[in-house]
C-alpha positions as a Python dict, from the first residue, in 0.01 Angstrom:
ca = {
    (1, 'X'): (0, 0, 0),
    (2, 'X'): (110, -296, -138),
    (3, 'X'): (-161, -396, -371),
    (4, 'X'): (-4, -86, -580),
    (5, 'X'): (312, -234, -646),
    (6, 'X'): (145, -532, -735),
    (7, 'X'): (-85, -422, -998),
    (8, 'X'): (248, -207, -1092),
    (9, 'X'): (496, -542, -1099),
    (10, 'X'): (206, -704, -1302),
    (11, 'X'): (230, -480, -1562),
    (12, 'X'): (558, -425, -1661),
    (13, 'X'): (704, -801, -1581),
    (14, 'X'): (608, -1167, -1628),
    (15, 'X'): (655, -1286, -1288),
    (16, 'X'): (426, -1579, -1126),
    (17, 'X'): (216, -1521, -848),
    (18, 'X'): (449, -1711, -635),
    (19, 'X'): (739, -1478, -799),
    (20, 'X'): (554, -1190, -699),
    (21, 'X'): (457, -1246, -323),
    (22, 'X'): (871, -1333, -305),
    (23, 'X'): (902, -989, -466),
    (24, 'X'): (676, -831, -251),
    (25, 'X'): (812, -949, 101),
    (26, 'X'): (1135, -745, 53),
    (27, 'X'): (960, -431, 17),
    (28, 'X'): (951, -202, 364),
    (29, 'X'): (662, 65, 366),
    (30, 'X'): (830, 401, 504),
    (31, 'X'): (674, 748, 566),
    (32, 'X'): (828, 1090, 461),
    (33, 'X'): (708, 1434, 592),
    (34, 'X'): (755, 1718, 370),
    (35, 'X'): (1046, 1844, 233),
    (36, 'X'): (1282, 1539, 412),
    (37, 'X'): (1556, 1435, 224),
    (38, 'X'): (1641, 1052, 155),
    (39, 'X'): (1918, 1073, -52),
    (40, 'X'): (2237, 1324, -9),
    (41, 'X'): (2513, 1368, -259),
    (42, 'X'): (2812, 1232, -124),
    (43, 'X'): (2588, 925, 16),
    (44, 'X'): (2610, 615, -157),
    (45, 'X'): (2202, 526, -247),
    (46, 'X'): (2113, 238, -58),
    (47, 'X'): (1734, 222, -107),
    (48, 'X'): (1515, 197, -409),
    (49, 'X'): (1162, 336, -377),
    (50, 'X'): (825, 258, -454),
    (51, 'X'): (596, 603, -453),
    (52, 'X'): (202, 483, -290),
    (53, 'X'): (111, 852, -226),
    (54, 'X'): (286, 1187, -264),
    (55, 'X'): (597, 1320, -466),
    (56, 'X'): (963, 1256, -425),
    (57, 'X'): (1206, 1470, -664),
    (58, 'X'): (1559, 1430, -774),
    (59, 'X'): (1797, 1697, -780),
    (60, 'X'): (2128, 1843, -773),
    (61, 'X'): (2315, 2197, -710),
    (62, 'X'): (2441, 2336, -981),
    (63, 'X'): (2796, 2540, -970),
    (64, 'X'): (2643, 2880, -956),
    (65, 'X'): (2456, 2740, -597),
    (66, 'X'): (2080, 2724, -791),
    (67, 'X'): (1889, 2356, -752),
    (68, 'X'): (1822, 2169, -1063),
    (69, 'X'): (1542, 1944, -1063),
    (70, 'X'): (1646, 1644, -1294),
    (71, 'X'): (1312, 1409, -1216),
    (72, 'X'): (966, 1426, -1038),
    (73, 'X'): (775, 1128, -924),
    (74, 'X'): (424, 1048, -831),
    (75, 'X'): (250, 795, -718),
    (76, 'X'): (317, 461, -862),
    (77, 'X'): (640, 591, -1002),
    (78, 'X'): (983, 426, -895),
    (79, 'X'): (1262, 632, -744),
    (80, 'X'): (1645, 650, -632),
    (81, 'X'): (1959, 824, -722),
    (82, 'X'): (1989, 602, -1006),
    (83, 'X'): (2337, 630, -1120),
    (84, 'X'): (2456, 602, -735),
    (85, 'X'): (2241, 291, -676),
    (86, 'X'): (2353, 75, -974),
    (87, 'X'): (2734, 177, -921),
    (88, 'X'): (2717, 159, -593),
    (89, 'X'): (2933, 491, -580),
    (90, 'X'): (2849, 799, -394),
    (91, 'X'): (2548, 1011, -505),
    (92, 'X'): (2588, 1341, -700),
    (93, 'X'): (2182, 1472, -630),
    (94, 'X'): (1953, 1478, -347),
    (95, 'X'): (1621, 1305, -374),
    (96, 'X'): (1326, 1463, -109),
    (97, 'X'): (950, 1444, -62),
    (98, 'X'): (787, 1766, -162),
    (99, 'X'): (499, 1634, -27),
    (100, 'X'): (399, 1417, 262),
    (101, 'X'): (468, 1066, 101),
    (102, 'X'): (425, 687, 156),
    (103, 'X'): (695, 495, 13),
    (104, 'X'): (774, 123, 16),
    (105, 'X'): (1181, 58, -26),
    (106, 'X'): (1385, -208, -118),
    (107, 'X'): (1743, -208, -51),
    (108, 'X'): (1997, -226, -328),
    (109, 'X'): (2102, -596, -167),
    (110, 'X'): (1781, -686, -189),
    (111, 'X'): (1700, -579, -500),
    (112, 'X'): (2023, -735, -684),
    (113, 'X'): (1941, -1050, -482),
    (114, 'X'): (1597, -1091, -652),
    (115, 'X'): (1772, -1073, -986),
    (116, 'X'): (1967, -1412, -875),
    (117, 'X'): (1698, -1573, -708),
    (118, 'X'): (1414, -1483, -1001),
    (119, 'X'): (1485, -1441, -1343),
    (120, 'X'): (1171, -1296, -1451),
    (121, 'X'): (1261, -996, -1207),
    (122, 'X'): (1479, -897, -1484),
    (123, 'X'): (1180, -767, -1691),
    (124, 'X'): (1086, -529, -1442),
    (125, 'X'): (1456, -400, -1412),
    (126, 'X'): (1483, -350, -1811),
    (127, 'X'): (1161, -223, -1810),
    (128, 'X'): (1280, 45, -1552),
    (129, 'X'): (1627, 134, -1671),
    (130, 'X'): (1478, 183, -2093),
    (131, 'X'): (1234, 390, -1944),
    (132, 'X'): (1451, 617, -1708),
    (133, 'X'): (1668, 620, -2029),
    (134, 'X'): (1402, 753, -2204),
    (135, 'X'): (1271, 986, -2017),
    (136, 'X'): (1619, 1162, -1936),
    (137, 'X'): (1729, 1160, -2331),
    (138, 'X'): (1349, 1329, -2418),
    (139, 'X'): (1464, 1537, -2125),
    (140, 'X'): (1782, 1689, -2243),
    (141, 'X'): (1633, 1695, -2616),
    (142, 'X'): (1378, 1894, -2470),
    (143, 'X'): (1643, 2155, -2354),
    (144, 'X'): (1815, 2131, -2616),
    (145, 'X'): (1581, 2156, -2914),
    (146, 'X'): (1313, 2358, -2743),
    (147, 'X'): (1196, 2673, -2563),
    (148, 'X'): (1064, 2778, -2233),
    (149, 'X'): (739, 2854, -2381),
    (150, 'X'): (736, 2513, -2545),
    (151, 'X'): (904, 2304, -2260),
    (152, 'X'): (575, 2474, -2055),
    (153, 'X'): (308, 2380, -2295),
    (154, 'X'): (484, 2026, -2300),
    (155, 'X'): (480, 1974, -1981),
    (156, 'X'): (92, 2110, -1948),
    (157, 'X'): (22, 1829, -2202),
    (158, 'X'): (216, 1564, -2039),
    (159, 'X'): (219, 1581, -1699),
    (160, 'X'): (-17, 1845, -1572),
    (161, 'X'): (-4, 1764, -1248),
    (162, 'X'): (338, 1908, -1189),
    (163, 'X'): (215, 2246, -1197),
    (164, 'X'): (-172, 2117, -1005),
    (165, 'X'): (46, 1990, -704),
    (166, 'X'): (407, 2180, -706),
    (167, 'X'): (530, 2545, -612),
    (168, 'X'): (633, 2742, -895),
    (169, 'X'): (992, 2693, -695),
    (170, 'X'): (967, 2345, -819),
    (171, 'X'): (806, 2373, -1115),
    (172, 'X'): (1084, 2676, -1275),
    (173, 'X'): (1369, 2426, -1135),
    (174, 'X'): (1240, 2111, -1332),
    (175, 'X'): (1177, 2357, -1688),
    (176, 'X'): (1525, 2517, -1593),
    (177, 'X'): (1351, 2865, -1634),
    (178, 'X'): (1340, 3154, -1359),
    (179, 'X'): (1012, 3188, -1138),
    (180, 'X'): (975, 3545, -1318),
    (181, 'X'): (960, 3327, -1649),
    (182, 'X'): (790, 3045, -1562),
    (183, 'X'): (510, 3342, -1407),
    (184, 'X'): (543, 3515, -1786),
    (185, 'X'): (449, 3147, -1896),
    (186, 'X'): (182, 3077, -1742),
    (187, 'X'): (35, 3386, -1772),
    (188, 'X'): (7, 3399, -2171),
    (189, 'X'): (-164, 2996, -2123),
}
């Protein structure tokens, strides 16, 4: 499991092999069933994870009781209530497995700890918080500027296996469309 977050580590940061096996010893591998939550809103997000194998997604309730998916990760994909874990305040979302999933974790400690101890750690972090930037402002300017037919045939060209692996549940929550829509959708593709 861990040779994954090595070859992930490698890519994205400039640490040295001896930088790296530090790194790697404060990751803990974990396994999720299906459907278990790891995160609840009103917890304060203590763990930062590492997907090897299966799906975890981020979400929230919105005021008229419906869940909003706000992020879906795969394998090699990192994952946490983000704005809980860096604030160290309370979580607003949830974050589950939708699928049987092997994790590795490193607590928030931890984590801030490496940024002390090894500089070069904070290439991975940048690299992590510009590209959960990114992907939440393409987000909303997706919702924003575009459709629900368009939203669907980005997300066919982007990340296909979001509607391969997920319920149309999941899949309607993330495009913020009904199931009845999302069925319209994919029906005329």
């Amino acid at each position: 499991m861990k040779e994954q977050l090595i070859e992930y580590i490698k890519e994205v940061s400039t640490v040295t092999d001896e930088e790296l096996e530090k790194i790697i010893s404060y990751f803990n591998p974990i396994e999720v069933e299906k459907n278990e939550l790891l995160v609840f809103p009103g917890q304060t997000t203590q763990r930062m994870y590492f997907i090897c194998n299966g799906c975890l997604r981020i979400f929230f309730i919105t005021e008229e009781g419906q869940e909003a998916t706000r992020y879906l990760g795969f394998e090699s994909n990192f994952v946490t209530a983000l704005s809980s874990f860096v604030l160290n305040e309370p979580s607003l979302e949830f974050v589950q497995a939708l699928e049987p999933t092997e994790l590795l974790y490193i607590s928030r400690q931890d984590f801030y700890h490496l940024l002390e101890i090894i500089p070069n750690w904070g290439s991975f972090y940048r690299h992590y918080m510009e590209m959960a930037y990114v992907t939440n402002t393409k987000r909303l300017m997706s919702f924003l500027t575009q459709n629900a037919t368009e939203r669907y045939k980005q997300l066919l060209d982007t990340s296909p296996k979001i509607t391969q692996r997920l319920s149309n549940k999941i899949v309607s929550s993330f495009l913020n469309v009904s199931q009845e829509t999302l069925s319209r959708l994919k029906s005329k593709s």
